[in-house]
Every structure is written in structure tokens, then in C-alpha cells.
XYZ file of C-alpha atoms in Angstrom:
361
model
C 18.105 85.008 -8.199
C 14.921 83.905 -10.071
C 15.682 80.298 -9.240
C 16.017 81.217 -5.542
C 12.713 83.105 -5.587
C 11.070 80.161 -7.325
C 12.343 77.756 -4.711
C 11.164 80.032 -1.955
C 7.678 80.267 -3.495
C 7.584 76.493 -3.888
C 8.579 76.041 -0.288
C 5.866 78.378 0.956
C 3.327 76.536 -1.226
C 4.400 73.197 0.320
C 4.004 74.675 3.812
C 0.516 75.958 2.973
C -0.509 72.578 1.549
C 0.843 70.833 4.628
C -1.042 73.219 6.909
C -4.295 72.531 4.990
C -3.682 68.746 5.074
C -2.968 68.986 8.852
C -6.218 70.852 9.452
C -8.115 68.274 7.364
C -6.652 65.271 9.188
C -6.468 66.748 12.665
C -9.957 65.691 13.753
C -9.032 62.039 13.277
C -6.324 61.946 15.895
C -6.176 65.220 17.828
C -9.724 65.592 18.995
C -10.358 65.126 22.736
C -13.486 64.918 24.861
C -12.873 66.918 28.019
C -16.472 67.278 29.255
C -19.768 65.440 29.043
C -22.999 66.980 30.276
C -26.406 68.370 29.296
C -26.854 71.030 26.651
C -27.219 74.605 27.879
C -27.210 78.154 26.555
C -23.443 77.852 25.998
C -22.983 74.069 25.416
C -24.544 72.197 22.494
C -23.863 68.716 23.994
C -20.448 68.492 22.309
C -18.786 71.927 22.350
C -19.034 75.153 24.282
C -19.785 78.482 22.609
C -20.320 82.142 23.448
C -24.048 82.908 23.799
C -25.325 84.656 20.647
C -22.462 83.182 18.608
C -22.347 80.105 16.409
C -20.773 77.024 18.094
C -17.031 76.684 17.433
C -16.689 80.399 16.965
C -18.017 83.084 14.658
C -15.501 83.263 11.775
C -17.300 85.912 9.715
C -14.763 88.171 8.033
C -12.025 85.548 8.428
C -9.517 85.513 5.520
C -7.282 82.484 5.054
C -4.601 84.501 3.349
C -4.708 87.225 6.015
C -4.273 84.396 8.550
C -1.221 83.185 6.639
C 0.295 86.659 6.789
C -0.308 86.621 10.521
C 1.061 83.083 10.948
C 4.307 83.852 9.115
C 4.674 87.072 11.062
C 4.767 89.244 7.961
C 3.195 92.271 9.681
C 4.602 91.930 13.141
C 6.246 94.858 14.909
C 9.804 93.988 15.915
C 10.237 92.871 19.560
C 13.478 92.535 21.525
C 14.732 89.016 22.012
C 15.008 89.608 25.726
C 14.209 92.390 28.175
C 15.786 92.791 31.642
C 13.616 91.848 34.614
C 14.093 92.831 38.229
C 12.582 89.783 40.004
C 10.628 90.331 43.208
C 10.761 88.165 46.291
C 7.228 88.075 47.856
C 6.543 87.754 51.561
C 5.245 84.407 52.807
C 1.841 85.904 53.621
C -0.108 89.196 53.597
C -2.671 89.279 56.368
C -6.023 91.042 56.834
C -7.366 93.526 54.301
C -3.931 94.530 52.951
C -3.589 93.373 49.314
C -0.384 92.962 47.395
C -0.268 92.172 43.670
C 2.906 91.062 41.887
C 2.872 90.844 38.092
C 4.865 87.772 37.171
C 4.201 88.193 33.447
C 1.551 87.641 30.809
C -1.560 86.464 32.693
C 0.300 85.260 35.783
C -0.258 87.413 38.858
C 0.390 86.639 42.493
C -2.275 88.271 44.737
C -1.711 88.102 48.483
C -4.441 89.091 50.933
C -6.390 87.695 53.894
C -3.514 85.282 54.537
C -4.118 83.649 51.113
C -1.656 83.353 48.226
C -3.665 83.346 44.997
C -1.963 82.691 41.669
C -3.540 83.274 38.226
C -2.793 81.175 35.096
C 0.700 80.153 36.226
C 3.203 79.954 33.394
C 6.954 79.572 34.112
C 7.848 77.645 30.927
C 10.073 79.186 28.321
C 7.572 78.718 25.535
C 3.789 78.986 25.364
C 3.568 75.919 23.171
C 3.046 72.119 23.199
C 6.616 71.887 21.949
C 9.832 72.916 23.745
C 11.652 73.715 20.453
C 9.068 76.004 18.713
C 6.209 78.360 19.461
C 6.045 81.729 21.235
C 9.143 82.247 23.387
C 9.499 84.401 26.379
C 11.134 87.836 26.000
C 10.799 88.487 29.762
C 11.758 86.101 32.565
C 9.116 85.439 35.179
C 8.879 88.385 37.606
C 9.300 85.954 40.557
C 11.686 83.000 40.428
C 9.673 79.813 40.927
C 11.778 78.946 43.979
C 10.906 82.275 45.553
C 7.141 81.715 45.344
C 5.456 81.398 48.703
C 3.190 78.418 49.284
C 0.294 78.814 46.883
C -3.216 78.229 48.336
C -5.401 78.900 45.333
C -4.855 78.772 41.554
C -7.328 80.473 39.219
C -7.115 78.730 35.865
C -9.081 80.510 33.117
C -8.935 78.215 30.046
C -6.743 75.691 28.174
C -4.597 77.727 25.744
C -0.897 77.106 26.194
C -0.119 80.663 27.329
C -2.509 80.108 30.294
C -2.589 76.394 31.011
C 1.060 75.357 31.418
C 1.039 71.721 32.536
C 4.718 71.682 33.424
C 4.260 74.604 35.838
C 1.032 73.302 37.253
C 2.640 69.919 37.935
C 5.493 71.595 39.854
C 2.978 73.610 41.866
C 0.827 70.567 42.582
C 3.729 68.459 43.747
C 5.029 71.256 45.954
C 1.914 72.929 47.401
C -1.279 70.937 46.552
C -3.218 74.194 45.906
C -6.942 74.420 45.317
C -7.228 74.782 41.505
C -10.503 76.306 40.265
C -11.217 76.230 36.534
C -14.151 76.165 34.100
C -15.640 72.855 32.926
C -13.442 70.331 31.121
C -10.037 71.749 31.958
C -9.786 69.389 34.962
C -9.638 66.474 32.529
C -6.469 67.919 30.979
C -4.888 68.367 34.367
C -5.631 64.802 35.444
C -3.385 63.547 32.663
C -0.550 64.741 34.914
C -2.095 63.572 38.185
C -3.259 67.082 39.121
C -6.614 67.492 40.787
C -8.846 70.511 40.113
C -12.340 71.687 40.831
C -14.203 72.428 37.605
C -17.338 74.566 37.529
C -19.772 76.136 35.043
C -20.302 79.844 34.664
C -22.030 81.244 37.727
C -21.077 78.347 39.991
C -19.118 78.868 43.197
C -16.357 77.072 45.155
C -15.963 77.811 48.873
C -12.506 78.466 50.205
C -13.406 79.436 53.772
C -16.271 81.404 55.394
C -16.705 84.700 53.574
C -14.320 83.765 50.758
C -15.272 81.829 47.634
C -14.424 81.628 43.928
C -17.062 82.318 41.308
C -16.497 81.120 37.672
C -17.551 84.006 35.406
C -18.715 84.134 31.820
C -16.366 85.888 29.456
C -16.030 85.903 25.666
C -13.351 83.593 24.382
C -12.713 79.980 23.163
C -10.521 77.098 24.019
C -8.264 74.531 22.334
C -5.075 72.533 22.905
C -4.705 70.859 19.483
C -7.062 72.621 17.081
C -9.445 69.724 16.573
C -10.483 69.853 20.214
C -11.690 73.452 19.851
C -14.259 74.423 22.457
C -14.405 70.982 24.125
C -13.540 72.687 27.444
C -15.017 75.914 28.776
C -13.280 79.261 29.309
C -14.029 81.838 31.924
C -12.983 84.588 34.273
C -12.896 84.075 38.019
C -13.962 86.312 40.907
C -12.661 85.771 44.451
C -15.028 87.234 47.034
C -13.084 88.879 49.812
C -14.083 90.848 52.931
C -12.118 93.909 51.810
C -13.439 93.946 48.227
C -13.329 91.275 45.551
C -10.690 90.174 43.016
C -11.678 89.683 39.377
C -9.415 87.778 36.985
C -10.621 88.066 33.386
C -8.147 85.505 31.919
C -8.567 86.008 28.181
C -11.576 87.693 26.676
C -12.941 89.563 23.726
C -15.661 92.155 24.138
C -18.390 90.295 22.261
C -21.582 92.163 22.814
C -20.390 93.140 26.256
C -23.385 91.533 28.015
C -21.105 89.177 29.973
C -19.816 92.146 31.997
C -23.232 92.425 33.707
C -22.673 89.153 35.515
C -19.219 90.190 36.647
C -20.509 93.560 37.835
C -23.201 91.791 39.889
C -20.478 89.970 41.796
C -18.777 93.153 42.968
C -17.632 95.343 44.507
C -14.208 94.634 42.857
C -11.248 96.084 44.599
C -8.895 94.843 41.900
C -9.534 93.581 38.363
C -6.901 91.843 36.294
C -7.787 92.730 32.686
C -5.977 91.725 29.492
C -4.724 94.526 27.250
C -2.475 92.800 24.698
C -2.445 90.379 21.744
C -5.123 92.397 19.924
C -3.711 92.879 16.429
C -4.841 92.260 13.715
C -8.344 93.108 14.836
C -10.039 91.047 12.151
C -8.530 87.950 13.673
C -8.316 88.939 17.312
C -11.464 90.964 18.126
C -13.538 87.861 18.952
C -11.052 86.612 21.609
C -8.753 89.470 22.723
C -9.716 92.973 23.769
C -7.415 95.907 23.056
C -6.645 98.681 25.520
C -9.777 100.639 24.560
C -12.096 97.740 25.210
C -10.126 96.897 28.440
C -11.145 100.351 29.663
C -14.726 99.604 28.637
C -14.609 96.403 30.753
C -13.156 98.354 33.682
C -15.995 100.876 33.486
C -18.736 98.233 32.901
C -17.831 96.049 35.923
C -17.364 99.065 38.198
C -13.928 97.964 39.492
C -12.140 100.275 41.855
C -8.736 99.581 40.355
C -7.270 97.381 37.627
C -3.989 95.935 36.455
C -3.347 95.433 32.754
C -2.070 91.897 31.984
C -1.537 89.686 28.936
C 1.153 91.782 27.245
C 4.918 92.191 27.038
C 5.881 88.586 27.679
C 5.142 86.374 24.621
C 4.796 87.852 21.163
C 1.409 86.481 20.128
C 0.268 89.231 17.799
C 1.323 92.142 15.634
C 1.477 95.162 17.979
C 4.740 96.373 19.482
C 5.858 95.200 22.919
C 5.104 98.554 24.652
C 2.052 99.462 22.643
C -0.614 98.003 24.973
C 0.661 99.900 28.028
C 1.133 103.158 26.111
C -2.302 103.068 24.529
C -3.954 102.051 27.825
C -2.510 105.156 29.503
C -3.958 107.291 26.748
C -7.383 105.580 26.952
C -7.536 105.898 30.752
C -6.846 109.590 30.501
C -9.413 110.034 27.710
C -12.035 108.198 29.790
C -11.502 110.610 32.656
C -10.030 108.125 35.114
C -6.991 108.878 37.301
C -3.854 107.129 36.061
C -3.539 104.991 39.153
C -7.028 103.524 38.720
C -5.945 101.250 35.846
C -2.203 100.800 35.599
C 0.561 98.515 34.216
C 3.797 97.288 35.701
C 6.961 95.622 34.479
C 7.359 91.913 35.323
C 8.380 91.725 38.942
C 6.415 94.916 39.712
C 4.621 95.066 43.033
C 1.432 96.991 43.800
C 0.177 97.563 47.354
C -3.476 97.827 46.238
C -5.367 100.604 48.097
C -8.499 99.693 50.011
C -11.952 100.251 48.609
C -12.961 103.893 48.678
C -9.451 105.269 49.095
């Protein structure tokens, strides 16, 4: 028994040393330049950063050994290996001011309104990882089979993490539909490696879709990386779609930060529907800078003045330590405590459909 424990300890030590070595050597061959441009209040000429925070992230309070516990899943709540999903079959179009939202899973939502099919951070791959054999694996199938997707007109792509920027899925969409892909600066460079075209914009910049409808890239509080060494070489953001019947806001991934970024989003209202992340928030000492929990999600909802919201970024890939149902359960409690009606900020199972009420109803 003692020999077995000793071998296990030696094996863990080797893994730790290999991880440290990989981090030390990574800049030599895994760094990438995705964007070149003038310095700004969130770009130092080489890397992007959240205003008021040190470039490449504020790591105060970061514990290497706490990170190892997180990386090895030592404090993770148990998740099921698979959950049943009742897949939806969306209509080809939804016209006029009617709005239909289908949660496909994680940060992927199909929003249909004004004759447009809008898809957020499309991920149909089995793993949120650069590797097909390891990394976070789905516990829930996509809420819509890829073959049942209507023709997609617009893709809102928030940033370059693997659970949001899935090149395999984007390549399938591009070959099939040639959608307009709008994303923050630098992510278009990644897409072009697969022959995919995208329109990249800075925070506050706009992309016209048609008269009265445009996409605004919004500031949020996050970071970006594909390989570690390329951290913050591409920008992250939320996206607002201006619509005659009230706007759509997609937060992508975000932490709360100092909350000042919500002022810009609020100024681009009124928001009929906000897609706000509620999961992947534990442990807080590692996640608070990049992922809000349900309590902060309600704070975002209140700050931007959205009419209604859908909780996303939970229940699909196990990326953190909370239980699979915890984000939805805690959100319901927080919404009640904040004095909002339960249908103002809700969750659904993958494949769930919401006929979103009109503004003021």
C-alpha cells in the first residue's frame, strides 16, 4: 500500500513538473498574433486587457496549489455522464416582431425574429477542447440537431475560448449558409485559418445588417486564449443586435469586474431579451474575474435594464466545481430575492423554446 501511495505521489509530482515546464516553454511555439493596431484604453499594442486591470489579467489572490486542486477536479460536485435532451425543430423563419429563442446548450442560442435567424457562439462538437480525445465533454446533446437548423443569417461570436469558438462547427455553418459572423478584434484571424470570413470590430463599433438592424460589439469583463501563450491576443466582448421590437443582448462570457461595462450595454437598450451567463463560477477565487455567478447575473440584468433574460453557460460542459443544476436553482432564488417575477429571468433545458413577450407586456 505504501509503495502504491509513493508511486501515485511521484506520478502527480511528474505531472506538476510537466505542467510547469509546458507553461515555461509555451511562449516559444504556441504564441500567436491575431491583431495589430494602435494602443488604446484596453489594448497595450500587444495584448488586450480589461480597463482598470493589469494587462494579461489580474491574478491577485491566485494560488497555484488551489489551481491544481481545480485542475485535477478534487473539489468538483458530481455530474451525470449524460442527461436526456428533447431536441427542438425550429421553424425556417419567424417574421415581424415575434421573437423565438431556443436554448441549444451552453452559450449557443438560436434567436429568430424579423425574418432573421441569429445564432450565438455555435458549438456542436462533443468536446470544448483543442483535442477530440480529452477536455470537457458534453453531458447534454445539442438542443437542436445540426441538420435541423434553419439557414443561419447572423452569428454572434463573443471570444476565442473553445467552449465558445468551435472551429469545426463554424466551418460547417460557413460552408452551408455563409452567415454574417460578427466578432471582437482578432478572432477573425483564427477563423481565416479554416477559410471562414468574419467581420471583426472593437468595443462600441457597429456592423449594419439592414436598415434599422445592426450589431454592436460591447465591452464586457473577460479574457481570451486558445493555447495559453496567446492570452489576450484577441479581444472578447458581448454583442447587441438592435431590433425594431426591442434589442437582443448576448453577454458571451463575463465577470462582473467593477460593473462599469454595464453602462455601455444599458445605453444601447431597450433590451427585449438578454442572454446572460450563470454557470462556471466556482471556485470564486479563480472564476470571479471571468465568470459571474447567478447573483451577479441578476445584478447585470438589473444594471442593463433588460425586459427579460435567459440564463446560459451552464448544464452542458462541466467547467467548474458547482453541481449541474446549481446555477438554475440559485438563479431562481436570486430573482425572487431581488423582487423580479420568475418569468423575467428564466432558464430552460437544452431544446427549450421561449416565445419572448414583446416589450412592455
